[in-house]
Short mmCIF file of C-alpha atoms in Angstrom, two decimals:
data_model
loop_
_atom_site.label_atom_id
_atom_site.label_comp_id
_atom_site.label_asym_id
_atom_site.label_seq_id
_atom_site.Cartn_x
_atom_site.Cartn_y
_atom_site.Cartn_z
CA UNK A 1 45.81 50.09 23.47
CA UNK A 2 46.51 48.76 19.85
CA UNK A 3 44.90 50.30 16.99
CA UNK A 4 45.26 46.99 14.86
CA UNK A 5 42.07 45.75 13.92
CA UNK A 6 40.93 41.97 15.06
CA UNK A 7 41.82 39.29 12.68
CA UNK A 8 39.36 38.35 10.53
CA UNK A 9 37.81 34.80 11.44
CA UNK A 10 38.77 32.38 9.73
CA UNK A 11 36.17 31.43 6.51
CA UNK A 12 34.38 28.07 6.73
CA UNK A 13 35.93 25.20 5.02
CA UNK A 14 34.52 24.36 1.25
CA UNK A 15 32.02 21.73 1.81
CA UNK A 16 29.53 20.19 -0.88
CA UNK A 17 26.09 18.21 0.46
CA UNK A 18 24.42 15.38 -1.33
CA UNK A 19 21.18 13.56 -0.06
CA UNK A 20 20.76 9.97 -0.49
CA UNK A 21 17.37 8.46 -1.06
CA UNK A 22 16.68 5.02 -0.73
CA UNK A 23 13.50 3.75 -2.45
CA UNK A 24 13.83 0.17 -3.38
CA UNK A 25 11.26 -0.79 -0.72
CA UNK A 26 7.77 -2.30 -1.65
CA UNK A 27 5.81 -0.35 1.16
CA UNK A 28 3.49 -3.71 1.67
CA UNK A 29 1.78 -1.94 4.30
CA UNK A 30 0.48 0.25 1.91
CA UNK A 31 -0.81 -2.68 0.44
CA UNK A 32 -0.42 -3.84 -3.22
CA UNK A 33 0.58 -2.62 -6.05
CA UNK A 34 3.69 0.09 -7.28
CA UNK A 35 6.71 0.70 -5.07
CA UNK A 36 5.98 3.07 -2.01
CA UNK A 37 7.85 5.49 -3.43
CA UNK A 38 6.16 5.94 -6.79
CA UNK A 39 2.69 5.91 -5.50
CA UNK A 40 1.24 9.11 -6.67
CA UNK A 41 0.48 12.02 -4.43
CA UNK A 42 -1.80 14.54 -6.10
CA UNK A 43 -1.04 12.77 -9.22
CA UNK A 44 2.74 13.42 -8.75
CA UNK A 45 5.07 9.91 -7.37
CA UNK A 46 6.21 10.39 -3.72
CA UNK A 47 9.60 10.00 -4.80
CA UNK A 48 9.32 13.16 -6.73
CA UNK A 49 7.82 15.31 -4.03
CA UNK A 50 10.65 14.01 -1.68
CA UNK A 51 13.47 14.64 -4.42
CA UNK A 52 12.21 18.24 -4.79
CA UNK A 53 12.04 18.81 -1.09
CA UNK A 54 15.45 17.91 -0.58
CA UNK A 55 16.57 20.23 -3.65
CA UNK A 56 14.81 23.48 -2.25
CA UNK A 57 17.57 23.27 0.18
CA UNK A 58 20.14 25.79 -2.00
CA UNK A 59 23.08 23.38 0.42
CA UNK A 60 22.08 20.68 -1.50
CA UNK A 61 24.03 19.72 -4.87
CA UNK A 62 23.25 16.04 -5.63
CA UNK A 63 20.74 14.18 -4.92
CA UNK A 64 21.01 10.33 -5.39
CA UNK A 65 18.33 7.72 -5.67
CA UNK A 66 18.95 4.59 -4.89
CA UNK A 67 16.19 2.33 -6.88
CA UNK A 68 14.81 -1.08 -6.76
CA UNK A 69 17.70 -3.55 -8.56
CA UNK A 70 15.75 -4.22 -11.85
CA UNK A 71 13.93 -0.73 -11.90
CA UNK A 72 16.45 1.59 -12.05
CA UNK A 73 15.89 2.73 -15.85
CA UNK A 74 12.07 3.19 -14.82
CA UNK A 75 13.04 5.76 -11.80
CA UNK A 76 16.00 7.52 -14.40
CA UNK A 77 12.76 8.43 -16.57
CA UNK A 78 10.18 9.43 -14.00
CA UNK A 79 12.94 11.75 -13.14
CA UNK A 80 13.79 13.20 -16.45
CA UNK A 81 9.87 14.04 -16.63
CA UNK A 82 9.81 16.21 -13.92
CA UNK A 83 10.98 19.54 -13.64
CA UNK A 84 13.62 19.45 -10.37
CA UNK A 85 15.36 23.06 -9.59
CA UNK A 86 18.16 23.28 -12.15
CA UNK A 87 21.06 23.99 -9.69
CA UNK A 88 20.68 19.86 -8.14
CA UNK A 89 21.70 17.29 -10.11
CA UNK A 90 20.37 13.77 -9.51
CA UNK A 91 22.16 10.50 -9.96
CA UNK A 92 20.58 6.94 -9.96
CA UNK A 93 21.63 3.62 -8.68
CA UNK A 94 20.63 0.66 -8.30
CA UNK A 95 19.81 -0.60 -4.46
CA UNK A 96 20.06 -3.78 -2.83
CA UNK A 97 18.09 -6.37 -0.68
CA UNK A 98 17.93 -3.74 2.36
CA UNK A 99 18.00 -0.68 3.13
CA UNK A 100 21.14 -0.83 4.89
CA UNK A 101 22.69 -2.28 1.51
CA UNK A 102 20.56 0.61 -0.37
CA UNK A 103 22.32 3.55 1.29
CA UNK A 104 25.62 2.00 1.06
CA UNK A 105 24.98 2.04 -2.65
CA UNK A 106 24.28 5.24 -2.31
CA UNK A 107 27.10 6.57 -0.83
CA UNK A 108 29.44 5.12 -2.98
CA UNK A 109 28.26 6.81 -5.98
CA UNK A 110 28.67 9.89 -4.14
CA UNK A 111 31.90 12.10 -5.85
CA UNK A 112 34.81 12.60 -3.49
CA UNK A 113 34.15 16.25 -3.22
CA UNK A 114 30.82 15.66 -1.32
CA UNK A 115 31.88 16.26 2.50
CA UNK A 116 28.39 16.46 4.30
CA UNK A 117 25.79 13.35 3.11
CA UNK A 118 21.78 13.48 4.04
CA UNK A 119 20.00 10.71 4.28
CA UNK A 120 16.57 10.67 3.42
CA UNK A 121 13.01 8.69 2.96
CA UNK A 122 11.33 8.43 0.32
CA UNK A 123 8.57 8.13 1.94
CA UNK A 124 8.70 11.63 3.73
CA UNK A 125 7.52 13.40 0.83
CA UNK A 126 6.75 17.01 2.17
CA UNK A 127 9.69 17.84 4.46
CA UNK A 128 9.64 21.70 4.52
CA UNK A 129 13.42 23.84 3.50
CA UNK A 130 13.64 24.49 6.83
CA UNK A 131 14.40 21.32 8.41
CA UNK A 132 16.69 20.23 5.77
CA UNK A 133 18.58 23.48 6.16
CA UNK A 134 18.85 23.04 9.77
CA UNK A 135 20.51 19.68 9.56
CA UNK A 136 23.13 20.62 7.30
CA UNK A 137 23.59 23.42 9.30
CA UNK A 138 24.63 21.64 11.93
CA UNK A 139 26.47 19.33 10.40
CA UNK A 140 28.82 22.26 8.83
CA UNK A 141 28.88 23.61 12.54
CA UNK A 142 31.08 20.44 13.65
CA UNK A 143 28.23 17.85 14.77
CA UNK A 144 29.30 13.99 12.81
CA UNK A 145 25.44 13.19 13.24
CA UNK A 146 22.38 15.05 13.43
CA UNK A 147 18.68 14.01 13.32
CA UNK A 148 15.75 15.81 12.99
CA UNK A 149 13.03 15.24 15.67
CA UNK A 150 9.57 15.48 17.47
CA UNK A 151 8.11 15.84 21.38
CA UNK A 152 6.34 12.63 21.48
CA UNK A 153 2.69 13.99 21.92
CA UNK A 154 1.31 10.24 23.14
CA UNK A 155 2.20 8.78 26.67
CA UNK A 156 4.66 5.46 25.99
CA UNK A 157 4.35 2.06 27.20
CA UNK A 158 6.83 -0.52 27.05
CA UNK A 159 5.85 -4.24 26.79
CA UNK A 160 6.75 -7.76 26.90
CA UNK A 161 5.85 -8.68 23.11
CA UNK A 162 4.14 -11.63 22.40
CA UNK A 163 2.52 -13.11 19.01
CA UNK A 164 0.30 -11.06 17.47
CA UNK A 165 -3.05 -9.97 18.66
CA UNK A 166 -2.34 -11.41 21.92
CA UNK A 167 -2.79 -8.75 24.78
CA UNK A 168 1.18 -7.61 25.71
CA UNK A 169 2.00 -7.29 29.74
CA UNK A 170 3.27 -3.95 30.44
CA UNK A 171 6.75 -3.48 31.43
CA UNK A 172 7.40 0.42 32.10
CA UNK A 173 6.10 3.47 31.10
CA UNK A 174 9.11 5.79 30.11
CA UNK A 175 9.14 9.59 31.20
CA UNK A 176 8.44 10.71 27.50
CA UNK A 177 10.08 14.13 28.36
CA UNK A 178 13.27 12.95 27.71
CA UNK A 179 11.93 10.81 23.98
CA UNK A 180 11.69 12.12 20.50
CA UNK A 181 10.21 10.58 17.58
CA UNK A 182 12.76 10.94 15.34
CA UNK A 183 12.39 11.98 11.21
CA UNK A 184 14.25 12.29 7.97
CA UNK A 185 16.94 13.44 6.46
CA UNK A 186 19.24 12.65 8.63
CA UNK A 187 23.13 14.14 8.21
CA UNK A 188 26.22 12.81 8.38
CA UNK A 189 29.77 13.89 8.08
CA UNK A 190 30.34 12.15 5.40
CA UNK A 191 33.56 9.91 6.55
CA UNK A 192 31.31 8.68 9.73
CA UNK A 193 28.52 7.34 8.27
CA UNK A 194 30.90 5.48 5.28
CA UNK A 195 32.83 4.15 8.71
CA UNK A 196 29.66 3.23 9.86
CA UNK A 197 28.60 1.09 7.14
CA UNK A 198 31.81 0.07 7.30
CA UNK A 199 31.85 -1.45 10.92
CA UNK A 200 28.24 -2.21 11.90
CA UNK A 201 26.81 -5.05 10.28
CA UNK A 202 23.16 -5.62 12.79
CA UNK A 203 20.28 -4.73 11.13
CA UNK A 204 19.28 -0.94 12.27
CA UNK A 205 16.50 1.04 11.48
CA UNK A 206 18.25 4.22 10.93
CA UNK A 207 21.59 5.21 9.85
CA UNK A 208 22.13 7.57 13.33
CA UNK A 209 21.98 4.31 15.23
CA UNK A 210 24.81 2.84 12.88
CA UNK A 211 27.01 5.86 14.28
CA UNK A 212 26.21 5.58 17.69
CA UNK A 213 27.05 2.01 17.43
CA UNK A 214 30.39 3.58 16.60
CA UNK A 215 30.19 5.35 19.99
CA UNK A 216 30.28 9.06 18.14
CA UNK A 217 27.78 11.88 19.42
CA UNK A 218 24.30 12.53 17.65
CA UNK A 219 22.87 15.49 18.13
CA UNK A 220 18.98 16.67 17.95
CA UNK A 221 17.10 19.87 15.63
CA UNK A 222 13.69 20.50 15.72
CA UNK A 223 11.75 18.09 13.53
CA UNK A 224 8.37 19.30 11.46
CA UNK A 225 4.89 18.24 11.80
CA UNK A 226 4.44 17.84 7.80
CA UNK A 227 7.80 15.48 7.74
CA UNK A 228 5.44 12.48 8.82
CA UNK A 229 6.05 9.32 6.67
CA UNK A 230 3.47 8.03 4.67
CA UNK A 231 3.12 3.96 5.49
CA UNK A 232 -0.74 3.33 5.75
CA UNK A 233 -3.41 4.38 3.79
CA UNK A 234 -4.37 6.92 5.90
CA UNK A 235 -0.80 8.89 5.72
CA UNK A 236 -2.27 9.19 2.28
CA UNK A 237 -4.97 11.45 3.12
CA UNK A 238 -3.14 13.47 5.89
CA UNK A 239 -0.36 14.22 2.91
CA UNK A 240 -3.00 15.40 0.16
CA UNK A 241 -4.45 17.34 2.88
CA UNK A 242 -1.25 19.09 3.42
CA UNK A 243 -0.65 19.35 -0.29
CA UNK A 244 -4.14 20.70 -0.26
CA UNK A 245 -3.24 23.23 2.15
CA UNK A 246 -0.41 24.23 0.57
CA UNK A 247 -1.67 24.59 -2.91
CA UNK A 248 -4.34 27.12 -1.21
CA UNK A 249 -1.94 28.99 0.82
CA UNK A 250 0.71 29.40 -2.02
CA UNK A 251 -2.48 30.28 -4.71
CA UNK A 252 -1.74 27.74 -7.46
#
């Protein structure tokens, strides 16, 4: 039997991860007024809370913020008046006419050096460490696409749409063991999703279905309860009940 000791494995290839977050939307169904993303929670813009939830993540290096075309001086200053963790840096851009457009933006401000990319809602404000960690995670473990997710709690019909507030025939009722409802960020090797922007042109919904378009894998990690997105007034009070919580918890 050798004495020789086992090679060491080999060390993980240098990788750096930026987040992309689009937030030129309007958010009508939050009705009118300011952008979605600088509505304030507990007196503090969405886009800020999501920013810093994305920098508690030590992975994460950059953070770019892709703004509505003519505001993109106005979200440069709301960001310069908030104290973000000093290791992140933030960049921002202006976005286009959707979002698809918006993350493109994004990612082409992004510096060549950035090898894993998250992308990210504004609108999820209060996505815990944890579930940012675990996508990057994965993505450094070898996966091109990774989305966080959910159990759907509800039972799921599909219909036969018709015009609205007509009653809609019922079609099927999937087995809901085998659905997710699936959250933000979302991350990317970084040469997929720019491929997919690249290639798929249909409007999407989310940038995972751009890379299954392209026929590569997307995997799964557990999603979080608190990463809901805030679209209707009531998401409002659900996320200053959790920021409520929070502030209790933490004792400040």
């Amino acid at each position: 039997m050798s004495d020789e000791a086992p090679p060491a494995p080999s060390p993980r290839p240098a990788t750096r991860t930026a987040v992309v977050i689009p937030a030129a939307g309007r958010g009508v169904r939050l009705g009118p007024g300011a952008p979605k993303a600088l509505r304030q929670l507990s007196g503090t813009p969405m886009l800020i809370h999501a920013v810093r939830a994305m920098a508690a993540s030590r992975a994460v290096s950059l953070v770019v913020v892709v703004a509505p075309p003519d505001g993109a001086p106005e979200v440069k200053n709301l960001l310069d008046a908030h104290a973000l963790p000093e290791r992140t840096d933030y960049l921002v851009v202006p976005g286009g006419e959707s979002r698809q457009q918006s993350v493109r933006l994004g990612l082409d401000a992004l510096p060549a050096d950035v090898t894993t990319v998250l992308v990210h809602d504004a609108a999820r404000p209060l996505v815990p460490v944890d579930t940012v960690d675990a996508v990057i995670e994965a993505v450094r473990d070898g996966a091109v696409a990774v989305v966080p997710a959910l159990p759907l709690a509800d039972t799921v019909k599909q219909v036969e749409p018709r015009e609205k507030g007509e009653p809609e025939p019922v079609v099927a009722t999937p087995d809901r063991a085998g659905l997710r409802a699936v959250q933000t960020p979302q991350g990317f090797a970084r040469d997929t999703l720019v491929r997919a922007h690249a290639t798929v042109t249909g409007n999407v919904t989310d940038d995972a279905s751009m890379v299954e378009q392209l026929g590569e894998p997307v995997v799964v990690v557990p999603g979080h309860e608190e990463a809901f997105k805030v679209t209707r007034p009531l998401d409002l009070v659900l996320a200053e009940a959790v920021l409520a919580r929070r502030r209790a918890n933490d004792g400040f």
